[in-house]
C-alpha positions as a printed Julia matrix, in Angstrom:
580×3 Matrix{Float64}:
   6.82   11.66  -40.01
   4.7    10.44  -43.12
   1.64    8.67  -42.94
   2.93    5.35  -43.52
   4.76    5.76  -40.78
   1.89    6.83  -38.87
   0.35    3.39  -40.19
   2.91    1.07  -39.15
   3.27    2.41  -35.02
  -0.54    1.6   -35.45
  -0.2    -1.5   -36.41
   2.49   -2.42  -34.48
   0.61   -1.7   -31.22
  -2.68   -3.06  -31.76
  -1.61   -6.32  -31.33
  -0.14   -5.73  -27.5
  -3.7    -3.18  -27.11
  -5.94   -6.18  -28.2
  -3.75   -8.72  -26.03
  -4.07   -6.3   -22.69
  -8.04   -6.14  -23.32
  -8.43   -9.64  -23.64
  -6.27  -10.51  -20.4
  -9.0    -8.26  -18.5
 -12.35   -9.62  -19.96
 -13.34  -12.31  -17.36
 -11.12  -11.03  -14.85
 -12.46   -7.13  -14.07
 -15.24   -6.94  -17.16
 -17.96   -8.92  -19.02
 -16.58  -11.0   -21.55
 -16.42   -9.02  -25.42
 -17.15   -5.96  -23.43
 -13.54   -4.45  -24.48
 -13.64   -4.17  -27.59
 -14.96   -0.71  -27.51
 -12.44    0.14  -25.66
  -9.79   -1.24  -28.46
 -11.4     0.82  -30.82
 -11.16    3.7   -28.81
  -7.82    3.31  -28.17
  -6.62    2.94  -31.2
  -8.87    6.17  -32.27
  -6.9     8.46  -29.72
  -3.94    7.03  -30.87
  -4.22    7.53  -34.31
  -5.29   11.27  -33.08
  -2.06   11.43  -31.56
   0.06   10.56  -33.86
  -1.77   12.95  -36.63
  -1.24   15.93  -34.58
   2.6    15.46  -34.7
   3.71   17.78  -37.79
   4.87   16.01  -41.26
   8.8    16.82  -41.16
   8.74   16.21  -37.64
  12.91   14.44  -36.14
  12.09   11.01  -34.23
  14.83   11.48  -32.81
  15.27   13.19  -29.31
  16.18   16.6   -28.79
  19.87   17.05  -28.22
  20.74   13.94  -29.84
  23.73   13.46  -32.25
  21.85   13.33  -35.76
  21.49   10.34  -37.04
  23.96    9.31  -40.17
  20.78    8.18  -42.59
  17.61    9.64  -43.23
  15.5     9.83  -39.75
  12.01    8.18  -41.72
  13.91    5.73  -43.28
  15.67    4.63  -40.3
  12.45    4.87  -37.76
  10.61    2.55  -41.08
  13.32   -0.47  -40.48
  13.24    0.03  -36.87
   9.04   -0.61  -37.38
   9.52   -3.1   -40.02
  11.8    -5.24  -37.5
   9.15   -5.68  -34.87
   5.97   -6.71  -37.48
   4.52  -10.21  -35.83
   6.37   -9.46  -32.74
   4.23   -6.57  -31.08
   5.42   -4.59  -27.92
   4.79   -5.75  -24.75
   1.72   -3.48  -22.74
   1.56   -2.46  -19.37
   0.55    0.23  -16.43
   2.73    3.05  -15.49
   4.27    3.03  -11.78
   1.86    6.17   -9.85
  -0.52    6.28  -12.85
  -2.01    2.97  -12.95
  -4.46    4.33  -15.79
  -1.45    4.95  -18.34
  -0.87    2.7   -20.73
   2.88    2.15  -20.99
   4.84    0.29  -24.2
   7.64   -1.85  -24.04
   9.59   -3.27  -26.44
   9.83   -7.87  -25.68
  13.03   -8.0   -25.36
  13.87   -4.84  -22.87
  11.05   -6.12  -20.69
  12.6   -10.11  -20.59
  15.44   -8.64  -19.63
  14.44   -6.55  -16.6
  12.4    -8.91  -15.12
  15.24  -11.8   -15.72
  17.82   -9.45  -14.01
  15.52   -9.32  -11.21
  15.12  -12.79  -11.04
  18.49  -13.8   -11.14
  20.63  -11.88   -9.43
  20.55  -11.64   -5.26
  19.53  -13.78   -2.81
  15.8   -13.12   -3.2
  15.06  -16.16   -6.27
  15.72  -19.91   -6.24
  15.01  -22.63   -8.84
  12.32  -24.52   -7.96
  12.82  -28.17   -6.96
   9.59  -29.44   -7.57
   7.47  -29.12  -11.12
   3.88  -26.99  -10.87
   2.21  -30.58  -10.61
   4.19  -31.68   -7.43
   3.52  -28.09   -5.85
  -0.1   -28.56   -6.77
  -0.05  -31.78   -5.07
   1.1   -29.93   -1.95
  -0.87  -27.2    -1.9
  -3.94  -29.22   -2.69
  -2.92  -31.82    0.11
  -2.3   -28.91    2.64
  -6.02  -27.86    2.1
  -7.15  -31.08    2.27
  -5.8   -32.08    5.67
  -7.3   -29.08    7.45
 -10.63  -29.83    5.73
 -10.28  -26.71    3.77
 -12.07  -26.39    0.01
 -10.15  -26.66   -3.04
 -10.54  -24.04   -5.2
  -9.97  -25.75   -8.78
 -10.24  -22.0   -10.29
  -6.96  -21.03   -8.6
  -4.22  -23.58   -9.5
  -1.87  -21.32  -11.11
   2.17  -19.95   -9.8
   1.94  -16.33   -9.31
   3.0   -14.81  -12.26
   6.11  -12.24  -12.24
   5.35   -9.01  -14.15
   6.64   -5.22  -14.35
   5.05   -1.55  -14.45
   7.54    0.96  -15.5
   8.71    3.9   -13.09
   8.23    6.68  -15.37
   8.88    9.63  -12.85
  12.89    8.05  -11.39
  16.08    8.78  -13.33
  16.67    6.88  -15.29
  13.43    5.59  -15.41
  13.32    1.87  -13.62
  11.18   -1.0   -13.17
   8.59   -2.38  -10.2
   8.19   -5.41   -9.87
   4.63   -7.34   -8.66
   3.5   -10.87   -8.41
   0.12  -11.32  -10.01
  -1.41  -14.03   -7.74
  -5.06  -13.91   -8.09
  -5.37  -17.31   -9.32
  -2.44  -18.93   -7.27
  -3.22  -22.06   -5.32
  -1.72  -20.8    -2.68
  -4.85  -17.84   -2.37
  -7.15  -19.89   -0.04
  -4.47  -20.27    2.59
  -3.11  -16.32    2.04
  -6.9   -15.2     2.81
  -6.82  -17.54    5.77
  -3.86  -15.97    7.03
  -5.05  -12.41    6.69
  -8.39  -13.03    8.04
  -6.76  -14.5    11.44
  -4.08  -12.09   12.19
  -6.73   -9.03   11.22
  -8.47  -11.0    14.02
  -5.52  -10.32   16.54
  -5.08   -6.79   15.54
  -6.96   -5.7    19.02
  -4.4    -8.21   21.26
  -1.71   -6.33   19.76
  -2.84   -2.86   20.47
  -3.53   -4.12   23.85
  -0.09   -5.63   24.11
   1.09   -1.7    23.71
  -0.7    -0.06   25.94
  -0.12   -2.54   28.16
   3.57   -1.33   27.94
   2.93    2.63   28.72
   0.11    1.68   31.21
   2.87   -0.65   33.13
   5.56    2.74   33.81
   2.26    4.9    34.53
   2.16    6.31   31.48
  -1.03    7.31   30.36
  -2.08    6.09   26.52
  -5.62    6.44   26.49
  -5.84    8.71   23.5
  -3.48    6.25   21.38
  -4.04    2.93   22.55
  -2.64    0.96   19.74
   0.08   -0.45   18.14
   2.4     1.7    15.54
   0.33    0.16   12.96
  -1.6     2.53   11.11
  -4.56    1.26    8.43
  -4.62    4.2     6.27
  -3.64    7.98    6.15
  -7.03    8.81    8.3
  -5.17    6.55   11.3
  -2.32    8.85   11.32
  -4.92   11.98   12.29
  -5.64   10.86   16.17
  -2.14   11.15   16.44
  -1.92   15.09   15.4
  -5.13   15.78   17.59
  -3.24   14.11   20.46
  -0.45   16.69   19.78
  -3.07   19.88   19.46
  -4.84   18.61   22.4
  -1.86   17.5    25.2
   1.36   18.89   24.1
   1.01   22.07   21.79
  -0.46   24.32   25.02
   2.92   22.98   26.9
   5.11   23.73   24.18
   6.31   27.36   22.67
   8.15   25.66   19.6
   7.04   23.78   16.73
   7.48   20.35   16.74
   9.92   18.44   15.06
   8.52   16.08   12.59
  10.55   12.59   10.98
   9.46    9.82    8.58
  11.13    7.39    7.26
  11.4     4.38    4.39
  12.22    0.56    4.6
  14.12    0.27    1.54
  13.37   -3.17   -0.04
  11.14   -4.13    2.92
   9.55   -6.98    1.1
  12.45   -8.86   -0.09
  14.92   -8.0     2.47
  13.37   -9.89    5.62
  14.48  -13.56    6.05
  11.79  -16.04    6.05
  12.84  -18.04    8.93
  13.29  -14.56   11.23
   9.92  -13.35   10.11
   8.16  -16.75   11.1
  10.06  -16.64   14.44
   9.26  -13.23   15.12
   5.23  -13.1    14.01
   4.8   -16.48   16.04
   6.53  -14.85   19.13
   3.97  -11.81   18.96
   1.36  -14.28   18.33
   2.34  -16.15   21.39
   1.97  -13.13   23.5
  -1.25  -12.7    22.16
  -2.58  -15.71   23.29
  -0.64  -15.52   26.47
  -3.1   -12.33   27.29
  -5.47  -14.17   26.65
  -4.67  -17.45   29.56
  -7.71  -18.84   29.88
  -8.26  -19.56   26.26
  -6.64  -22.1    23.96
  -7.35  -21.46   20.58
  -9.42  -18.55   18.43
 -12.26  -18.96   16.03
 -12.18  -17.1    13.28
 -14.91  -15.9    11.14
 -15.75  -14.44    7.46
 -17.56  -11.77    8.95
 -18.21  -11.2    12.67
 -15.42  -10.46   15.53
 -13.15  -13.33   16.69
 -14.23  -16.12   19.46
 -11.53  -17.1    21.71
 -12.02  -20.69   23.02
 -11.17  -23.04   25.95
  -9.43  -26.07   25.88
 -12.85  -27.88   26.35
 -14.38  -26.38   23.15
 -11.3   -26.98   20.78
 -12.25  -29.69   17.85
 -10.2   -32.92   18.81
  -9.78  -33.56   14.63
  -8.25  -31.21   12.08
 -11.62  -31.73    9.95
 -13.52  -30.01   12.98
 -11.67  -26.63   12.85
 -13.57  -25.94    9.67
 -17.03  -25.01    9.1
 -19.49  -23.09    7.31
 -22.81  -21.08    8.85
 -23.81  -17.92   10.25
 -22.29  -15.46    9.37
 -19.84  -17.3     6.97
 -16.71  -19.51    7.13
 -14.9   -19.87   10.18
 -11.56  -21.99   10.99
 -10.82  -22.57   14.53
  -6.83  -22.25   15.42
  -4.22  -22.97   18.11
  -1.01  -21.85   18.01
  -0.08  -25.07   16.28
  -2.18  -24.7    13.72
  -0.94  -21.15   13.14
   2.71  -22.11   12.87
   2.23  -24.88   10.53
  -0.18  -22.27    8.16
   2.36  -19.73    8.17
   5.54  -22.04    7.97
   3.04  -23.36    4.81
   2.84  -20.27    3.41
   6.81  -19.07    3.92
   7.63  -22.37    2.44
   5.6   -22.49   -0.61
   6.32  -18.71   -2.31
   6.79  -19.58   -5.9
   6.93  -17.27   -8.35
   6.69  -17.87  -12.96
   7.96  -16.11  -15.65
   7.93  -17.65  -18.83
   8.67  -21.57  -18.28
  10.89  -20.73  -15.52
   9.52  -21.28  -12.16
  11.61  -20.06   -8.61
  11.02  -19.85   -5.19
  10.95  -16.86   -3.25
  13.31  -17.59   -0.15
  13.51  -14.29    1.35
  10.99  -11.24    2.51
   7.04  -11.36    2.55
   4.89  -13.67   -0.32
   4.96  -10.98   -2.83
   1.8   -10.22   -4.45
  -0.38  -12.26   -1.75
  -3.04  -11.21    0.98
  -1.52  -11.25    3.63
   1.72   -9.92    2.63
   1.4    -6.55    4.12
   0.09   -7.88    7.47
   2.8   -10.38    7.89
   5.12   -7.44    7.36
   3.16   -5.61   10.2
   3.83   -8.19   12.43
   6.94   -8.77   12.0
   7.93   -5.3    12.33
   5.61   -4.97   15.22
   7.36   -7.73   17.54
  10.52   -5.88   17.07
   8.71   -2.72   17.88
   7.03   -4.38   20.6
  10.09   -5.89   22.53
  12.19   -2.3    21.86
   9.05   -0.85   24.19
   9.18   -3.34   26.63
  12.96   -3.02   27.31
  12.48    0.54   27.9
   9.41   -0.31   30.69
  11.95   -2.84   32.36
  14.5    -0.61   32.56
  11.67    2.35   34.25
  10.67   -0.32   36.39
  13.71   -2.22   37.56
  14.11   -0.96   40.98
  17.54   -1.95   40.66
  18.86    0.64   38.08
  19.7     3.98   39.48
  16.63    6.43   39.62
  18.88    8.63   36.96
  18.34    5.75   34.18
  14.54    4.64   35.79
  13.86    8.17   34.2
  15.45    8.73   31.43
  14.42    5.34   30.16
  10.64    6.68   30.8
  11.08   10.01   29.28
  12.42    7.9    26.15
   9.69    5.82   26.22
   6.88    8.76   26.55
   8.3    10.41   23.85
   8.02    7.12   21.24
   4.17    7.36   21.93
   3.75    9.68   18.77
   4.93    7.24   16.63
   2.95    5.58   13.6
   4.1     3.06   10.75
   2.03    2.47    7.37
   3.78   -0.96    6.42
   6.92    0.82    5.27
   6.67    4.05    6.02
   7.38    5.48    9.28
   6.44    8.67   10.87
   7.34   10.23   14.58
   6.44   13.95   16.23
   8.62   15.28   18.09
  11.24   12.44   19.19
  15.02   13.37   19.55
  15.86   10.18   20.61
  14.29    7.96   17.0
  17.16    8.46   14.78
  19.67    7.12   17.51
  17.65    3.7    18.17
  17.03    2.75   14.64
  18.67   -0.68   14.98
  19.03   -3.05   17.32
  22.73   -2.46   17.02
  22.54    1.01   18.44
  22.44    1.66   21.79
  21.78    5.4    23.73
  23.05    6.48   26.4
  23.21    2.23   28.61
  24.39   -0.94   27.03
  20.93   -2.13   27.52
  18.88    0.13   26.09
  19.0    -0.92   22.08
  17.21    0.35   19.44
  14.39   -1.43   17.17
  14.95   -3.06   13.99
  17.43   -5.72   12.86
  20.62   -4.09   10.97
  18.87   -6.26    8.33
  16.16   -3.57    7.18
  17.67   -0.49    5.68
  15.98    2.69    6.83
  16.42    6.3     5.5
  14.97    9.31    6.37
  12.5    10.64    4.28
  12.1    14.28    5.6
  12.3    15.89    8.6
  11.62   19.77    9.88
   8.32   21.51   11.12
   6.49   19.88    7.91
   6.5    17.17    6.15
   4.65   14.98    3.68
   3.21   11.5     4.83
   1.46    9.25    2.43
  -1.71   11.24    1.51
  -1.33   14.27    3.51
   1.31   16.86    4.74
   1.88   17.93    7.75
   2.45   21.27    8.85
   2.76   23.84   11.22
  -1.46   25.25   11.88
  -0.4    29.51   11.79
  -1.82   28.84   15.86
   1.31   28.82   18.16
   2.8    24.98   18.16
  -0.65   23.25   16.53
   0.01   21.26   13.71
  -2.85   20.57   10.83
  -3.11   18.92    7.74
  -3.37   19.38    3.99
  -3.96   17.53    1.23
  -0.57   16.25   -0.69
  -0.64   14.34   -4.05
   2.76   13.26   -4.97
   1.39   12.71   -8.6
   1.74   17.02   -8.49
   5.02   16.98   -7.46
   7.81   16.68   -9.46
   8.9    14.23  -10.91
   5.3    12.61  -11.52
   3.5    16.12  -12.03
   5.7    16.09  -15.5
   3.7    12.87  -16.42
   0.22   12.54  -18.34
  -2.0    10.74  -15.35
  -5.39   10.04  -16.19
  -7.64   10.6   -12.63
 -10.79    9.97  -13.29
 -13.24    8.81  -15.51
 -14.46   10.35  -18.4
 -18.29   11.12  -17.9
 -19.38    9.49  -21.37
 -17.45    6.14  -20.18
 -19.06    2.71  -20.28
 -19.5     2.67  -16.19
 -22.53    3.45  -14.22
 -24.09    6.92  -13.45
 -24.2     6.39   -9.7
 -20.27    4.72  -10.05
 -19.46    7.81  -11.68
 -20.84   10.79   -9.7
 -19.82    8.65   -6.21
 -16.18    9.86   -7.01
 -17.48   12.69   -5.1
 -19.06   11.31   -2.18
 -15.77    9.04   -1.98
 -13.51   11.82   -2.04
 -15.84   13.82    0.05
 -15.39   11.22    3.2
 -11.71   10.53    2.24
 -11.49   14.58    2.46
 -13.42   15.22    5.76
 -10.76   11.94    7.41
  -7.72   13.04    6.45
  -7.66   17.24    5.83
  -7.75   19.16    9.27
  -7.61   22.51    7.35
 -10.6    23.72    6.2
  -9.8    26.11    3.74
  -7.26   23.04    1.88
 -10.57   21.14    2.3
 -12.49   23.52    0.1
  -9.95   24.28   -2.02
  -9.45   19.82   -2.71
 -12.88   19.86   -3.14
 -13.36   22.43   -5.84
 -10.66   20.95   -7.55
 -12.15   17.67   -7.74
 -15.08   19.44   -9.1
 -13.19   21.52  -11.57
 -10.95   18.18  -12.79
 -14.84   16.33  -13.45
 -15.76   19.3   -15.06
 -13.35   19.26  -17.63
 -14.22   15.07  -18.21
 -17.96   16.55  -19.14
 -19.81   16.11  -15.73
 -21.86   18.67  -15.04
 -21.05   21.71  -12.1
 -24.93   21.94  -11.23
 -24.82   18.39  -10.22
 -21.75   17.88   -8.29
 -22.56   20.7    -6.51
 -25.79   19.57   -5.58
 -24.5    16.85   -4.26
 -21.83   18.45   -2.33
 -24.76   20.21   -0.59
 -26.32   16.94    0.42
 -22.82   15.62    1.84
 -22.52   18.68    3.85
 -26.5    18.76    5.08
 -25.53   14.8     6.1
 -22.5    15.89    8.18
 -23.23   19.11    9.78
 -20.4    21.55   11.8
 -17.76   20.16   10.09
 -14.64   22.16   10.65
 -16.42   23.86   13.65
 -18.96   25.85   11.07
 -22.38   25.54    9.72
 -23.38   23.01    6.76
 -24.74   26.04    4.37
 -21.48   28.24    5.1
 -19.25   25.08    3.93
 -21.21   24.89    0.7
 -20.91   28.37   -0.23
 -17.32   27.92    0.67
 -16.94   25.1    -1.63
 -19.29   27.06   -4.43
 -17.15   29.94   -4.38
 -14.13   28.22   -4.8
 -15.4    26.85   -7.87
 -16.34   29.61   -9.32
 -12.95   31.58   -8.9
 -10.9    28.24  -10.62
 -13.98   28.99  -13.44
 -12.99   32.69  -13.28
């Protein structure tokens, strides 16, 4: 490679570098404030490509060699793309990696996409009659029109680096769609009836005598840390009652977003809702609130005009619903998914609003009613006097044993339960004609992994060393092959254009993230030295991370059953052997 080589890939990216800053200023930065950034950008770059030899083949290894001179050949190729640029984006897992794409190669994925399946539609109406509609919409409920968001979602693409061959994921960018306002609506309410649908559960085991006290809830699981009560339950109930280890199972929804049909997902989510507010008979509709707990509300108190149900005050903005109201929002929503690319504009006609809100909580819920109903078929059958006592039973022994069960939108994960991968779908039935499994034949599942350990989201799970006990480490599939093969930037660097106290909270952040999701100590101390060794090496300090590791632990003393000063020298000594 010569140096006017070097030259031109230089000046062929700057172009796409400079567009990508510019596209954030406004959005996620002060306005002008990335131009440093350019600079440095282009400076590492440059680095880069001066640290590959003179003499170097462009061509990859193995290849058949090329029939003209490899320079020459990688010169035309540059020469062929001047006022054209590349096209720059994120990596899939390693959102801080800059990825390159040559125009037309990322046209073409994203058309594909597009337009083949069932998923895309032409629009029937221009972005000025779905403006119209949206606006209009807004306006009849007495809802604010945001004249800052009256865009279409845009389509885009991050490359999947660590598949083979490598592939393409594909987001809407909707931060400025005019359908936002009614997406945050959506998400605020049903967050709202997240505690009527753990009730709804436990009403299920509570009904057969089953007691759920420990995990009163729905599958539904916020985040890794939810997953946790669920181990406990098993080190606390079942591991003294059991000499074996317990089989663990998760699984994937495969195309979960774009496989569900919009008119079964508004069915289903206003059937759940509808039990909801049948537990709640006294009551006719729900206030909802910015930022205080749900009001349910009697007939008597319900605004008599659309233009009452909204309101501002203490503590926020609150819309006041019926079930009415909630089926026309979400048949609103369902309705209006549009997505752009280019000048072409389609509607989304199957699976969740991609890139909205709400997306992943209308998913919950529509996953949950199935789940839901698959429980309360099983308490029937317990509790129908009429079935022999053989089938009472065995329908509550299947239904005890689906109490360890936890989903993460798509990602499903069960302790010990034989029975799971026989009542995947509602097609499958065990043992009666009546008792079906859960999901529609619709949703493809597959599992995961299964055994006495397995990975699940941000942990793995694995057997504790202490008869059947179970515990938990950290797991980072960005270690793992095939993403541990890829350059992932973590953190920032220390001498980056961000705050001090932005900066050094990486620790206290991964210190609570640590403490809520690692039942092991030692893999505790061990995550936390490595977080310290990784900021090391970006030019922060040892002294003062591990001063401030002392003030996390003085702040939350006997963790892991020991004293505050004995988990710091833990965590010191650590660092000192990775430092050797």
């Amino acid at each position: 490679m010569t140096q006017d080589t070097r030259r031109a890939i230089v000046a062929m990216l700057r172009p796409s570098i400079e567009r990508f800053a510019r596209s954030a200023e406004g959005r996620i930065c002060m306005h002008n404030s990335m131009r440093a950034w350019v600079e440095e950008v282009m400076s590492q770059l440059s680095h880069a490509l001066d640290d590959i030899p003179d003499g170097t083949s462009l061509h990859p290894p193995g290849a058949l060699p090329y029939t003209h001179d490899d320079e020459v050949a990688m010169r035309c190729f540059l020469d062929s793309f001047k006022g054209h640029g590349v096209v720059c984006t994120s990596m899939d897992k390693a959102e801080t990696t800059l990825m390159f794409m040559f125009p037309k190669l990322y046209v073409d994925k994203l058309l594909t996409d597009l337009e083949t399946g069932a998923t895309y539609q032409p629009a029937t109406l221009s972005h000025v009659g779905l403006l119209h509609a949206h606006n209009g919409f807004c306006r009849h409920y007495g809802i604010p029109v945001d004249m800052t968001c009256q865009a279409m979602p845009h389509y885009v693409g991050t490359c999947k680096m660590h598949k083979d061959p490598p592939g393409m994921r594909f987001i809407c960018s909707s931060n400025t769609s005019s359908m936002r306002s009614v997406s945050l609506m959506i998400n605020k309410l049903l967050t709202q009836l997240l505690p009527g649908l753990d009730a709804l559960f436990a009403a299920v085991f509570q009904s057969v005598g089953i007691d759920a006290k420990w995990t009163q809830h729905s599958w539904i699981l916020k985040n890794t840390a939810a997953a946790i009560p669920l181990i406990n339950a098993w080190n606390s109930i079942y591991a003294s009652h059991s000499a074996s280890l317990p089989r663990l199972y998760t699984y994937d929804f495969e195309h979960l977003y774009t496989n569900i049909p919009s008119g079964d997902m508004h069915a289903k989510i206003m059937q759940l809702v509808g039990k909801i507010f049948a537990s709640h008979s006294q009551h006719a509709g729900i206030k909802v609130w910015d930022a205080a707990p749900a009001v349910w509300l009697t007939a008597a108190q319900m605004p008599t005009r659309n233009s009452g149900r909204h309101g501002t005050g203490y503590p926020g903005i609150l819309f006041i619903y019926d079930l009415d109201t909630i089926a026309e929002f979400l048949r609103h929503l369902l309705d209006n998914m549009y997505v752009q690319f280019g000048d072409q504009l389609l509607r989304q006609v199957m699976g969740t609003p991609m890139g909205t809100n709400c997306a992943s909580l209308l998913a919950n819920f529509y996953l949950a009613m199935y789940e839901l109903a698959f429980l309360e078929n099983l308490a029937d059958l317990a509790n129908d006097s009429t079935n022999p006592e053989a089938k009472q039973t065995q329908a509550k022994h299947i239904l005890k044993s689906f109490l360890m069960t936890g989903r993460y939108i798509d990602d499903l994960l069960s302790i010990n339960n034989p029975y799971l991968k026989f009542l995947l779908y509602t097609s499958q039935t065990l043992f009666y004609p009546d008792l079906h499994g859960i999901y529609p034949d619709t949703l493809l599942l597959k599992c995961a992994h299964s055994g006495t350990g397995v990975p699940f989201m941000d942990i793995s799970i694995r057997p504790s060393g202490h008869g059947s006990r179970l515990t938990t480490v950290l797991y980072d599939k960005r270690r793992h092959e095939p993403l541990s093969s890829l350059f992932i930037s973590k953190y920032p660097h220390m001498s980056s254009n961000i705050s001090e106290t932005a900066k050094f909270n990486i620790i206290t952040s991964q210190y609570h993230r640590f403490l809520s999701i690692i039942l092991s100590k030692d893999n505790f101390v061990a995550s936390m030295a490595d977080v310290i060794m990784t900021l090391s090496s970006k030019g922060y300090p040892i002294h003062e991370l591990l001063t401030r590791i002392y003030f996390l632990c003085r702040q939350h003393p006997e963790s892991y059953s020991i004293q505050a000063d004995k988990l710091i020298t833990h965590i010191s000594a650590a660092v000192h052997r990775l430092m050797g």
